[in-house]
Coordinates of C-alpha atoms in Angstrom, one line a residue:
M129 CA -8.3 34.6 53.6
A130 CA -5.8 32.1 52.2
I131 CA -2.9 34.7 52.4
A132 CA -2.5 36.1 55.9
E133 CA -2.9 39.8 56.3
M134 CA 0.4 41.4 57.0
R135 CA 1.3 44.6 59.0
K136 CA 4.4 46.6 58.9
V137 CA 5.8 47.2 62.3
F138 CA 8.3 49.7 63.7
I139 CA 9.7 48.8 67.2
V140 CA 11.2 51.9 68.8
G141 CA 12.8 51.8 72.2
E142 CA 15.7 52.8 74.4
I143 CA 19.0 51.6 73.0
S144 CA 19.7 49.5 76.2
L145 CA 16.6 47.4 75.4
R146 CA 17.6 46.4 71.9
E147 CA 19.2 43.0 72.6
K148 CA 16.5 42.1 75.1
A149 CA 13.8 43.0 72.5
I150 CA 15.5 40.9 69.8
Q151 CA 15.8 37.9 72.2
Q152 CA 12.1 38.2 73.0
L153 CA 11.2 38.5 69.4
E154 CA 13.1 35.3 68.7
K155 CA 11.2 33.5 71.4
L156 CA 7.8 34.8 70.1
A157 CA 8.7 33.8 66.5
L158 CA 6.2 36.3 65.1
F159 CA 8.3 39.1 63.6
Q160 CA 10.4 39.1 60.5
P161 CA 13.1 41.9 60.7
E162 CA 13.8 43.9 57.6
P163 CA 16.3 46.6 56.7
M164 CA 15.1 50.2 57.2
D165 CA 14.3 52.1 54.0
K166 CA 16.9 54.8 53.4
D167 CA 14.3 57.4 52.7
L168 CA 12.7 56.7 56.1
T169 CA 15.9 56.9 58.1
L170 CA 16.2 60.2 59.8
A171 CA 19.5 62.0 60.0
I172 CA 19.8 61.3 63.7
F173 CA 19.5 57.5 63.1
K174 CA 22.4 55.5 61.7
E175 CA 22.7 52.0 60.4
E176 CA 24.8 49.7 62.6
R177 CA 27.3 47.3 61.1
V178 CA 27.4 44.2 63.3
K179 CA 30.5 42.0 62.9
T180 CA 29.5 38.4 62.2
Q181 CA 32.7 37.1 60.7
Q182 CA 33.8 35.2 63.8
I183 CA 30.4 33.5 64.2
E184 CA 30.4 32.5 60.6
E185 CA 33.9 31.0 60.9
N186 CA 32.8 29.1 64.0
L187 CA 29.8 27.7 62.1
S188 CA 32.0 26.7 59.2
K189 CA 34.5 24.9 61.5
I190 CA 31.7 23.0 63.4
D191 CA 29.9 22.1 60.1
S192 CA 33.1 20.6 58.7
A193 CA 33.6 18.6 61.9
I194 CA 30.0 17.3 61.8
N195 CA 30.4 16.4 58.1
F196 CA 33.5 14.4 59.0
L197 CA 31.8 12.6 61.8
N198 CA 28.7 11.8 59.7
Q199 CA 30.6 9.0 58.0
F200 CA 30.9 7.2 61.3
E201 CA 27.2 7.4 62.1
E202 CA 25.3 4.1 62.3
K203 CA 22.9 3.9 59.4
K204 CA 19.3 4.2 60.4
F205 CA 16.2 3.7 58.4
N206 CA 15.1 6.9 56.8
L207 CA 13.1 7.7 53.7
G208 CA 15.9 10.1 52.7
L209 CA 13.4 12.9 51.8
F210 CA 12.9 14.2 55.3
P211 CA 15.9 15.2 57.4
N212 CA 15.5 14.0 61.0
K213 CA 16.0 16.5 63.9
I214 CA 17.2 15.4 67.3
L215 CA 15.2 16.2 70.4
V216 CA 17.3 17.7 73.2
Q217 CA 16.1 18.8 76.6
K218 CA 16.5 22.5 77.4
D219 CA 18.7 21.9 80.5
K220 CA 21.1 19.8 78.5
Y221 CA 21.2 22.3 75.7
L222 CA 22.1 25.1 78.1
K223 CA 24.7 22.9 79.9
W224 CA 26.5 21.9 76.7
I225 CA 26.6 25.5 75.5
K226 CA 28.4 26.5 78.7
E227 CA 30.7 23.5 79.2
F228 CA 31.3 21.7 75.9
K229 CA 34.8 22.5 74.5
W230 CA 34.0 22.3 70.8
E231 CA 37.3 23.8 69.7
E232 CA 39.2 20.8 71.0
V233 CA 36.8 18.4 69.2
Y234 CA 37.2 20.4 66.0
K235 CA 41.0 20.3 66.2
N236 CA 40.9 16.5 66.9
C237 CA 38.6 16.0 63.9
L238 CA 40.9 18.1 61.8
D239 CA 44.0 16.2 63.0
I240 CA 42.4 12.8 62.5
E241 CA 41.0 13.7 59.1
S242 CA 44.4 15.0 58.0
K243 CA 46.3 11.9 59.2
I244 CA 43.8 9.5 57.7
G245 CA 44.1 11.3 54.5
K246 CA 47.9 11.1 54.5
L247 CA 47.8 7.4 55.5
K248 CA 45.4 6.7 52.6
E249 CA 47.6 8.5 50.2
E250 CA 50.6 6.3 51.3
K251 CA 48.4 3.2 51.0
Q252 CA 47.3 4.3 47.5
A253 CA 50.9 4.8 46.5
L254 CA 51.9 1.4 47.7
Q255 CA 48.9 -0.2 46.0
E256 CA 49.9 1.5 42.7
K257 CA 53.5 0.2 43.1
E258 CA 52.1 -3.3 44.0
H259 CA 50.0 -3.2 40.8
L260 CA 53.1 -2.4 38.8
L261 CA 55.2 -5.2 40.4
L262 CA 52.6 -8.0 40.4
P263 CA 53.4 -9.1 36.8
W264 CA 57.1 -9.5 37.9
E265 CA 56.3 -11.4 41.1
N266 CA 57.9 -14.6 39.8
L267 CA 61.2 -12.7 39.2
S268 CA 63.4 -13.7 42.1
I269 CA 66.8 -12.4 40.9
S270 CA 68.5 -9.2 41.8
L271 CA 67.8 -6.5 39.2
K272 CA 70.5 -4.3 40.7
K273 CA 73.2 -7.0 40.2
L274 CA 72.1 -7.5 36.6
K275 CA 72.5 -3.7 36.1
E276 CA 76.1 -3.9 37.5
K277 CA 77.4 -6.3 34.9
K278 CA 80.2 -5.0 32.7
W279 CA 79.2 -6.4 29.3
T280 CA 75.5 -7.1 29.6
D281 CA 72.4 -5.3 30.6
Y282 CA 68.7 -6.2 31.0
Q283 CA 65.3 -4.8 30.1
L284 CA 61.8 -5.6 31.4
V285 CA 59.4 -5.5 28.5
V286 CA 55.6 -5.9 28.0
F287 CA 54.5 -7.2 24.6
P288 CA 50.9 -7.5 23.4
S289 CA 49.9 -11.1 23.2
S290 CA 48.9 -10.6 19.5
I291 CA 52.5 -10.2 18.3
V292 CA 54.5 -12.5 20.5
T293 CA 54.7 -15.2 17.8
G294 CA 58.2 -15.2 16.3
L295 CA 59.6 -12.9 19.0
Q296 CA 61.9 -15.7 20.4
E297 CA 63.7 -16.2 17.0
R298 CA 64.0 -12.4 16.4
V299 CA 65.6 -11.8 19.8
Q300 CA 68.0 -14.8 19.6
K301 CA 69.0 -13.6 16.1
E302 CA 70.3 -10.5 17.8
R303 CA 72.1 -12.6 20.4
M304 CA 69.7 -11.7 23.2
H305 CA 68.1 -13.9 25.9
L306 CA 64.3 -13.8 26.3
E307 CA 62.7 -15.0 29.6
L308 CA 58.9 -15.2 30.1
V309 CA 58.1 -14.0 33.6
S310 CA 54.2 -14.0 33.4
Q311 CA 51.3 -13.4 31.1
S312 CA 47.8 -12.2 31.1
N313 CA 44.9 -12.2 28.6
K314 CA 46.3 -9.2 26.8
N315 CA 50.0 -9.0 27.5
F316 CA 53.2 -11.1 28.0
Y317 CA 55.8 -9.9 30.5
F318 CA 59.5 -10.6 29.5
L319 CA 63.0 -10.2 30.9
I320 CA 65.4 -9.6 28.1
L321 CA 69.2 -10.0 28.7
F322 CA 71.4 -8.4 26.0
L323 CA 74.9 -7.2 25.3
K324 CA 75.3 -3.5 25.9
E325 CA 76.6 -3.1 22.4
N326 CA 73.3 -4.4 21.1
K327 CA 71.1 -1.8 22.8
N328 CA 70.2 -0.1 19.6
Q329 CA 69.0 -3.4 18.1
L330 CA 66.8 -3.9 21.2
E331 CA 65.3 -0.4 20.7
S332 CA 64.6 -1.3 17.1
I333 CA 62.8 -4.5 18.1
L334 CA 60.7 -2.8 20.7
Q335 CA 59.7 0.0 18.3
E336 CA 58.9 -2.5 15.6
L337 CA 56.9 -4.9 17.8
K338 CA 55.3 -2.2 20.0
G339 CA 57.0 -3.4 23.2
E340 CA 56.7 -1.2 26.3
K341 CA 59.7 -0.8 28.5
I342 CA 59.2 -1.1 32.3
Q343 CA 61.6 0.7 34.6
L344 CA 62.0 -0.7 38.1
E345 CA 65.1 1.2 39.0
E346 CA 64.5 1.4 42.8
V347 CA 63.6 -2.3 43.0
D348 CA 66.1 -5.0 43.6
I349 CA 64.2 -8.3 43.8
P350 CA 60.5 -7.9 42.8
S351 CA 59.2 -10.8 44.8
E352 CA 60.9 -9.5 48.0
E353 CA 59.7 -5.9 47.3
L354 CA 56.1 -7.2 46.9
N355 CA 56.4 -8.9 50.3
K356 CA 57.6 -5.6 51.8
I357 CA 54.7 -3.7 50.2
K358 CA 52.2 -6.1 51.6
A359 CA 53.6 -5.8 55.1
M360 CA 53.7 -2.0 54.8
T361 CA 50.1 -2.0 53.5
F362 CA 49.0 -4.1 56.4
Q363 CA 50.6 -1.7 58.9
L364 CA 49.0 1.3 57.2
K365 CA 45.6 -0.4 57.4
K366 CA 46.1 -0.9 61.1
K367 CA 47.1 2.8 61.6
I368 CA 44.0 3.9 59.6
E369 CA 41.7 1.6 61.6
K370 CA 43.2 3.1 64.8
K371 CA 42.4 6.6 63.6
L372 CA 38.9 5.5 62.6
K373 CA 38.4 4.2 66.1
E374 CA 39.4 7.5 67.5
A375 CA 37.0 9.2 65.2
R376 CA 34.1 6.9 66.2
K377 CA 34.9 7.7 69.9
I378 CA 34.7 11.4 69.1
N379 CA 31.4 10.8 67.2
R380 CA 29.7 10.2 70.6
D381 CA 30.0 14.0 71.0
K382 CA 28.4 14.8 67.7
V383 CA 25.0 15.8 69.2
K384 CA 26.9 18.3 71.4
L385 CA 28.6 19.7 68.3
M386 CA 25.2 20.0 66.7
T387 CA 24.0 21.9 69.8
I388 CA 26.9 24.4 69.5
Y389 CA 26.2 24.8 65.8
D390 CA 22.5 25.6 66.4
Y391 CA 23.5 28.0 69.2
F392 CA 25.9 29.9 66.9
L393 CA 23.2 29.8 64.1
S394 CA 20.7 31.4 66.5
L395 CA 23.3 34.0 67.6
L396 CA 24.0 34.8 63.9
E397 CA 20.3 35.4 63.2
K398 CA 20.1 37.7 66.1
K399 CA 23.2 39.6 65.0
K400 CA 21.7 40.0 61.6
A401 CA 18.5 41.3 63.1
S402 CA 20.6 43.8 65.1
S403 CA 22.3 44.9 62.0
Q404 CA 19.0 45.7 60.4
S405 CA 18.1 48.1 63.2
C406 CA 19.0 51.8 63.2
L407 CA 20.4 53.6 66.2
S408 CA 20.6 57.2 67.5
N409 CA 22.5 58.2 70.7
Y410 CA 19.7 57.0 72.9
T411 CA 17.2 54.9 70.9
F412 CA 16.9 52.1 68.3
V413 CA 14.4 51.4 65.6
L414 CA 13.7 47.9 64.2
K415 CA 11.4 47.5 61.2
G416 CA 9.7 44.3 60.1
W417 CA 6.6 42.4 59.2
I418 CA 4.0 40.5 61.3
K419 CA 0.7 38.8 60.6
K420 CA -2.2 41.0 61.6
D421 CA -3.7 38.3 63.8
D422 CA -0.4 38.1 65.8
L423 CA -0.2 41.7 66.7
P424 CA -1.8 41.2 70.2
L425 CA 0.7 38.5 70.9
L426 CA 3.6 40.8 69.9
Q427 CA 2.3 43.6 72.1
K428 CA 1.8 41.3 75.1
G429 CA 5.3 39.7 74.5
L430 CA 7.1 43.0 74.6
E431 CA 4.9 44.7 77.3
N432 CA 7.6 44.2 80.0
L433 CA 10.1 46.2 78.0
F434 CA 9.9 49.9 78.9
P435 CA 10.3 52.5 77.4
L436 CA 9.4 50.7 74.1
E437 CA 6.7 51.5 71.5
I438 CA 5.2 49.5 68.6
V439 CA 4.1 51.5 65.6
V440 CA 1.9 49.6 63.1
Q441 CA 1.2 50.4 59.5
S442 CA -1.0 48.7 56.9
P443 CA 0.9 47.8 53.6
K444 CA 0.4 50.3 50.8
N445 CA -1.7 49.2 47.8
R446 CA 0.5 47.1 45.5
E447 CA 3.5 47.6 47.7
K448 CA 6.3 45.3 46.7
K449 CA 8.4 43.0 48.9
I450 CA 5.6 42.2 51.3
P451 CA 6.3 38.8 52.7
V452 CA 3.7 36.1 52.1
A453 CA 2.4 33.7 54.7
L454 CA -0.2 31.1 53.5
S455 CA -3.0 30.7 56.0
N456 CA -5.4 27.9 54.9
K457 CA -7.8 25.8 56.8
P458 CA -6.5 22.4 58.1
L459 CA -8.2 20.5 55.3
F460 CA -6.3 22.6 52.6
K461 CA -3.0 23.2 54.5
P462 CA -1.2 20.1 53.2
F463 CA -1.7 21.3 49.7
E464 CA 0.5 24.4 50.4
L465 CA 3.3 21.9 49.6
V466 CA 2.2 21.9 46.0
T467 CA 1.9 25.7 45.9
N468 CA 5.4 26.1 47.4
L469 CA 6.8 23.7 44.7
Y470 CA 5.7 26.2 42.1
G471 CA 6.4 29.4 44.0
L472 CA 4.5 31.5 46.5
P473 CA 1.9 34.0 45.2
H474 CA 2.5 37.7 45.5
Y475 CA 0.8 39.3 48.5
F476 CA -2.0 40.8 46.5
E477 CA -2.5 37.7 44.3
I478 CA -4.9 34.8 44.8
D479 CA -3.6 31.9 46.8
P480 CA -4.4 28.9 44.6
T481 CA -4.0 26.3 47.4
P482 CA -7.7 25.7 48.3
F483 CA -8.7 25.7 44.6
L484 CA -6.1 23.2 43.5
A485 CA -6.7 20.8 46.4
P486 CA -9.9 19.0 45.2
F487 CA -8.5 18.7 41.7
F488 CA -5.2 17.3 42.9
V489 CA -6.6 14.4 44.9
L490 CA -9.2 13.7 42.2
F491 CA -6.6 13.6 39.4
L492 CA -4.2 11.4 41.4
A493 CA -7.1 9.1 42.3
L494 CA -8.0 8.8 38.6
C495 CA -4.4 7.9 37.8
L496 CA -4.7 5.0 40.3
T497 CA -8.3 4.0 39.8
D498 CA -8.1 0.8 41.8
G499 CA -9.9 0.8 45.2
G500 CA -7.5 -1.7 46.7
Y501 CA -4.6 0.6 45.9
G502 CA -6.6 3.4 47.5
I503 CA -6.8 1.4 50.7
L504 CA -3.1 0.6 50.6
L505 CA -2.1 4.2 49.9
A506 CA -4.3 5.6 52.7
L507 CA -2.9 3.1 55.2
I508 CA 0.8 3.7 54.2
A509 CA 0.3 7.5 54.3
Y510 CA -1.3 7.3 57.7
I511 CA 1.2 4.9 59.3
I512 CA 4.5 6.2 58.1
P513 CA 4.3 9.7 59.8
K514 CA 3.3 7.9 63.0
K515 CA 6.4 5.7 62.9
I516 CA 9.0 7.9 61.3
Q517 CA 9.9 11.5 61.8
V518 CA 9.1 13.1 58.5
G519 CA 9.1 16.8 59.4
E520 CA 6.5 19.4 58.6
E521 CA 6.8 19.1 54.8
G522 CA 6.7 15.4 55.0
E523 CA 3.5 15.4 57.0
K524 CA 2.0 17.6 54.3
L525 CA 3.0 15.2 51.6
F526 CA 1.6 12.2 53.4
S527 CA -1.6 14.0 54.2
I528 CA -2.0 14.7 50.4
L529 CA -1.4 11.0 49.8
F530 CA -3.9 10.0 52.5
F531 CA -6.7 12.1 51.0
S532 CA -5.8 10.8 47.6
G533 CA -6.0 7.3 48.9
L534 CA -9.5 7.9 50.3
V535 CA -10.7 9.4 47.0
T536 CA -9.1 6.5 45.1
I537 CA -11.2 4.1 47.2
G538 CA -14.3 6.0 46.0
I539 CA -13.1 5.9 42.3
G540 CA -12.4 2.2 42.7
I541 CA -15.9 1.6 43.9
I542 CA -17.6 3.4 41.0
T543 CA -15.3 1.7 38.5
G544 CA -15.6 -1.7 40.1
G545 CA -11.9 -2.6 40.7
I546 CA -10.0 -3.8 43.7
F547 CA -6.4 -5.1 43.4
G548 CA -7.0 -5.8 39.7
F549 CA -10.2 -7.9 40.4
E550 CA -13.6 -6.8 39.0
F551 CA -16.5 -6.6 41.5
S552 CA -18.3 -9.2 39.4
N553 CA -15.7 -11.7 40.6
L554 CA -16.1 -10.8 44.3
P555 CA -17.7 -13.2 46.9
P556 CA -21.5 -13.1 47.4
F557 CA -21.3 -11.3 50.7
L558 CA -19.8 -8.3 48.8
A559 CA -22.6 -8.2 46.3
P560 CA -24.0 -4.8 47.4
L561 CA -20.8 -3.2 46.1
K562 CA -21.7 -4.3 42.6
K563 CA -24.7 -1.9 42.6
L564 CA -22.4 1.1 43.1
V565 CA -20.4 0.4 39.9
L566 CA -21.1 3.1 37.3
F567 CA -18.7 1.9 34.5
N568 CA -15.7 -0.4 33.8
P569 CA -12.7 1.6 32.5
M570 CA -11.3 -1.5 30.9
K571 CA -14.5 -2.2 28.9
E572 CA -15.6 1.4 28.5
P573 CA -12.5 3.5 27.9
M574 CA -14.3 6.2 25.9
T575 CA -16.5 6.8 29.0
F576 CA -13.4 7.2 31.1
L577 CA -11.9 9.5 28.5
M578 CA -15.0 11.7 28.4
I579 CA -15.0 12.0 32.2
A580 CA -11.3 12.9 32.2
L581 CA -11.7 15.6 29.5
G582 CA -14.9 16.9 31.2
I583 CA -13.0 17.3 34.5
G584 CA -10.2 18.9 32.6
I585 CA -12.6 21.5 31.1
V586 CA -13.9 22.3 34.5
H587 CA -10.3 22.7 35.8
L588 CA -9.4 25.1 33.0
L589 CA -12.6 27.1 33.4
S590 CA -11.8 27.4 37.2
G591 CA -8.4 28.9 36.3
I592 CA -10.0 31.5 34.0
F593 CA -12.7 32.3 36.5
L594 CA -10.1 32.9 39.2
E595 CA -8.4 35.4 36.9
F596 CA -11.8 37.0 36.3
W597 CA -12.4 37.2 40.0
D598 CA -9.0 38.6 40.7
D599 CA -9.6 41.4 38.2
L600 CA -12.9 42.2 39.8
K601 CA -11.2 42.4 43.2
R602 CA -8.6 44.8 41.8
G603 CA -11.4 47.0 40.3
N604 CA -10.3 46.2 36.8
I605 CA -13.8 45.6 35.5
E606 CA -13.0 46.2 31.8
S607 CA -10.3 43.4 31.8
A608 CA -12.5 41.1 33.8
I609 CA -15.3 41.2 31.3
L610 CA -13.6 41.7 28.0
D611 CA -10.5 39.4 28.6
H612 CA -11.8 36.7 30.9
L613 CA -15.6 36.5 31.1
S614 CA -15.7 36.5 27.3
W615 CA -13.6 33.3 27.3
I616 CA -15.8 31.7 29.9
I617 CA -18.9 32.4 27.8
L618 CA -17.3 31.2 24.6
I619 CA -16.1 27.9 26.2
L620 CA -19.5 27.3 27.8
G621 CA -21.2 28.1 24.5
I622 CA -19.0 25.5 22.7
I623 CA -19.8 22.9 25.3
I624 CA -23.6 23.5 25.1
F625 CA -23.5 23.4 21.3
A626 CA -21.6 20.1 21.4
L627 CA -24.2 18.6 23.8
V628 CA -27.0 19.8 21.5
W629 CA -25.2 18.3 18.5
T630 CA -24.7 14.9 20.2
G631 CA -28.3 14.8 21.3
H632 CA -27.7 15.3 25.0
L633 CA -29.6 18.6 25.1
G634 CA -32.7 19.7 23.3
G635 CA -32.7 21.9 20.2
I636 CA -33.9 24.9 22.3
F637 CA -30.4 25.4 23.5
K638 CA -28.9 25.6 20.1
N639 CA -29.6 29.3 19.6
V640 CA -28.5 30.1 23.1
S641 CA -25.2 28.3 22.5
L642 CA -24.6 30.0 19.2
G643 CA -25.3 33.4 20.8
M644 CA -22.8 32.7 23.5
I645 CA -20.2 31.6 20.9
L646 CA -20.8 34.7 18.8
F647 CA -20.6 37.0 21.8
G648 CA -17.3 35.4 23.0
I649 CA -15.7 35.5 19.5
G650 CA -16.9 39.0 18.8
T651 CA -15.7 40.4 22.2
L652 CA -12.3 38.8 21.9
F653 CA -11.8 39.8 18.3
L654 CA -12.8 43.4 18.8
F655 CA -11.4 44.2 22.2
S656 CA -8.3 42.0 22.8
G657 CA -6.2 44.7 21.2
R658 CA -8.1 47.6 22.6
K659 CA -5.0 49.3 24.0
S660 CA -3.6 49.9 20.5
K661 CA -4.8 52.9 18.5
N662 CA -3.9 51.3 15.2
L663 CA -7.1 49.5 13.9
F664 CA -5.1 46.9 12.0
I665 CA -3.0 46.0 15.1
R666 CA -6.2 45.7 17.2
F667 CA -7.8 43.3 14.8
A668 CA -4.5 41.3 14.4
K669 CA -4.4 40.9 18.2
G670 CA -8.0 39.9 18.3
G671 CA -7.3 37.2 15.6
Y672 CA -4.3 36.0 17.6
E673 CA -6.4 35.8 20.7
L674 CA -8.9 33.6 18.9
Y675 CA -6.1 31.4 17.7
G676 CA -5.7 30.5 21.4
L677 CA -8.8 28.3 20.9
L678 CA -6.4 25.7 19.3
S679 CA -4.1 26.0 22.3
L680 CA -7.1 25.5 24.6
F681 CA -8.1 22.3 22.8
G682 CA -4.5 21.1 23.3
D683 CA -4.7 21.9 27.0
V684 CA -7.9 19.8 27.3
L685 CA -6.3 16.9 25.5
S686 CA -3.6 16.9 28.2
Y687 CA -6.1 15.5 30.6
S688 CA -6.4 12.3 28.5
R689 CA -3.2 11.2 30.3
L690 CA -5.4 10.5 33.3
L691 CA -7.1 7.8 31.2
A692 CA -3.7 6.4 30.1
L693 CA -2.4 6.2 33.7
G694 CA -5.6 4.9 35.1
L695 CA -5.8 2.1 32.5
A696 CA -2.1 1.3 33.0
T697 CA -2.6 0.8 36.7
S698 CA -5.6 -1.5 36.1
V699 CA -3.8 -3.5 33.4
I700 CA -0.6 -4.0 35.4
A701 CA -2.7 -5.1 38.4
T702 CA -4.5 -7.6 36.3
V703 CA -1.2 -8.9 34.9
V704 CA 0.2 -9.3 38.4
N705 CA -2.9 -11.4 39.4
T706 CA -2.5 -13.5 36.2
I707 CA 1.2 -14.3 36.9
A708 CA 0.4 -15.1 40.5
R709 CA -2.3 -17.5 39.5
M710 CA 0.1 -19.2 37.1
A711 CA 2.7 -19.5 39.9
W712 CA 0.2 -21.3 42.1
G713 CA 0.6 -24.4 40.0
V714 CA 4.4 -24.7 40.5
P715 CA 5.1 -27.7 42.8
I716 CA 6.1 -27.1 46.4
I717 CA 7.0 -23.4 46.1
G718 CA 3.8 -22.4 44.2
P719 CA 1.8 -20.9 47.1
V720 CA 4.8 -19.0 48.5
A721 CA 5.7 -17.7 45.0
M722 CA 2.1 -16.6 44.5
V723 CA 2.0 -14.6 47.7
L724 CA 5.4 -12.9 47.0
I725 CA 4.3 -12.0 43.5
L726 CA 1.0 -10.5 44.7
I727 CA 2.7 -8.5 47.5
L728 CA 5.7 -7.3 45.5
G729 CA 3.7 -6.8 42.3
H730 CA 0.9 -4.8 43.7
L731 CA 3.2 -2.7 45.9
G732 CA 5.5 -2.0 43.0
N733 CA 2.6 -1.1 40.8
L734 CA 1.3 1.2 43.4
A735 CA 4.7 2.9 43.9
I736 CA 5.4 3.4 40.2
N737 CA 1.9 4.6 39.3
C738 CA 1.6 6.8 42.4
L739 CA 4.9 8.5 41.5
S740 CA 3.9 9.0 37.8
G741 CA 0.4 10.1 38.8
F742 CA 1.7 12.6 41.3
I743 CA 4.1 14.1 38.7
H744 CA 1.5 14.3 36.0
T745 CA -1.1 15.7 38.4
A746 CA 1.4 18.4 39.5
R747 CA 2.1 19.2 35.9
L748 CA -1.6 19.7 35.2
Q749 CA -1.7 22.2 38.1
F750 CA 1.4 24.0 37.1
V751 CA 1.0 24.2 33.4
E752 CA -2.7 24.1 32.6
F753 CA -4.3 25.5 35.8
F754 CA -1.7 28.0 37.0
G755 CA -1.1 29.1 33.5
K756 CA -4.5 30.7 33.3
F757 CA -4.2 33.0 36.3
Y758 CA -1.1 32.5 38.5
E759 CA 2.2 34.4 38.4
S760 CA 4.0 33.3 41.7
G761 CA 7.2 35.0 42.8
G762 CA 6.2 36.0 46.3
K763 CA 8.7 36.2 49.2
E764 CA 8.1 33.8 52.0
F765 CA 7.4 35.2 55.5
K766 CA 10.3 34.0 57.7
P767 CA 10.0 35.2 61.3
L768 CA 13.0 35.4 63.6
K769 CA 12.7 32.2 65.7
E770 CA 14.7 29.7 67.7
E771 CA 15.0 27.0 65.0
G772 CA 18.1 25.0 64.6
K773 CA 19.4 23.0 61.7
Y774 CA 19.9 19.8 63.7
L775 CA 18.0 20.0 67.0
I776 CA 14.5 20.5 68.5
V777 CA 15.0 22.0 72.0
K778 CA 12.2 21.3 74.5

């Protein structure tokens, strides 16, 4: 069974055993606690409210400290998709929990972060002031002394370069002195000296010529002020670097911080489990779910706790909120990743994982087509998990890619392509491979298209059949025959008729196919709206159901994208080889250039088409296949267990 059978469990025991029982359940990692139903709670039992605020605050503090220290971590190679966990020995884990003073580290991180923030703000303010003063760097006179004059005053002004022409005469006409301090591509920076009695005339000039007044009231000599700013900025950089060194030193304790975080996280989960139990004066009751196959392990794991009893119930038919645990054979287990991307099935629903698996690898292989790319993909998918920690989900992904690579090798053999080369161009010792070639997609695209559409029809029929099978399992015979079997017969009838019409089947099958088509159309038209008492509505619903044939043809055409992606991969591979061959003729660097083009070109082509192929293959599963029978929306089975965010404890 692809979905593991679940059992509802009630653990009842003496109240003094509750914490020990929860600790043991965490070690066993078999039991998912769940709040007690209010209608099942007896008057003598009461829900317990466990305070978790302090633990949550501690987690928040430690998390903020870890996030602060992350910026000082040396960058290590990581694919980015799979978070690495750190392996810590059990004795170290227990020692750090007892001895490590995380509060001091948190306060130090908080203090350093605050001081670095303030120093950076000061530095930013100085840089803004420096940016303002830079155009006036050549101004080496005292602005304060100019301001103190009895009869004259000054003004720093910025004029757009487009209207500077004629400015000198205009200013002199008003008995003012204009001094160019600096200029840029867009602006001219001037010092204007004027009589105080002519201030209004200056305002008029500025308004007319769009001059911008610059106020440097706290600045005396701009050049000296800039030197001071540079010196102060240098000192601030030194202070910031000093604080950064302190942070890097603290960063050595980050693993210990992670240990404490995982400890509090585990404690929080246990507290939450405690809060889901009900208590009387002498006993406790804890309700939850467990896989049926794990019941003996649970009973054995709790046998040393006495007095304690385990009460087991089978889930009621169509009971809601039953957690779902997928339980597939090793060959299909990696494809649970695809199912999880869409959403888990409900407990009483079909698990699509083993049914989508063969189609997924086949579709992705058809998108790649090339046998050489299959070899590369299989090697990469095999080696990376061996060299890099990719986690459980990462291992599933690379297993899917590995299987897809193997199937791609097979597709490459029957289509006669390896790294963009046709088998006809291979050396004589590889001649036996030529006998395995069935067709060339580049020369026979219609054959490839028919294969893609044919596989698509099988894919869609599989989805409809699974819905038919699901209805039979539920005992809904009427719906199984009238709603689903009728579609299967209709589609098969159309296929047989098409084969007869094209001459691939004898005329004897013509009447059989017409009978199947008429049966399917008649059944769908007459019975699709059978729940309605109004005859007109029934026939209208039947007509609308038959209109779904057009939608079905559209679904089949979606599989033509397999042809497009497969041909694109082959064409690009051929182009890479052509460019590499042209590069060979370049003097001196030709051979090196050719090798680089071949390596980078084929790897890039594989990466791009593997990504696009994976996305389109997933789309075909989610939209076309799942749309025929699958609802999703199941709740994942999450047993209480010792699993940290950062560490793996051994």
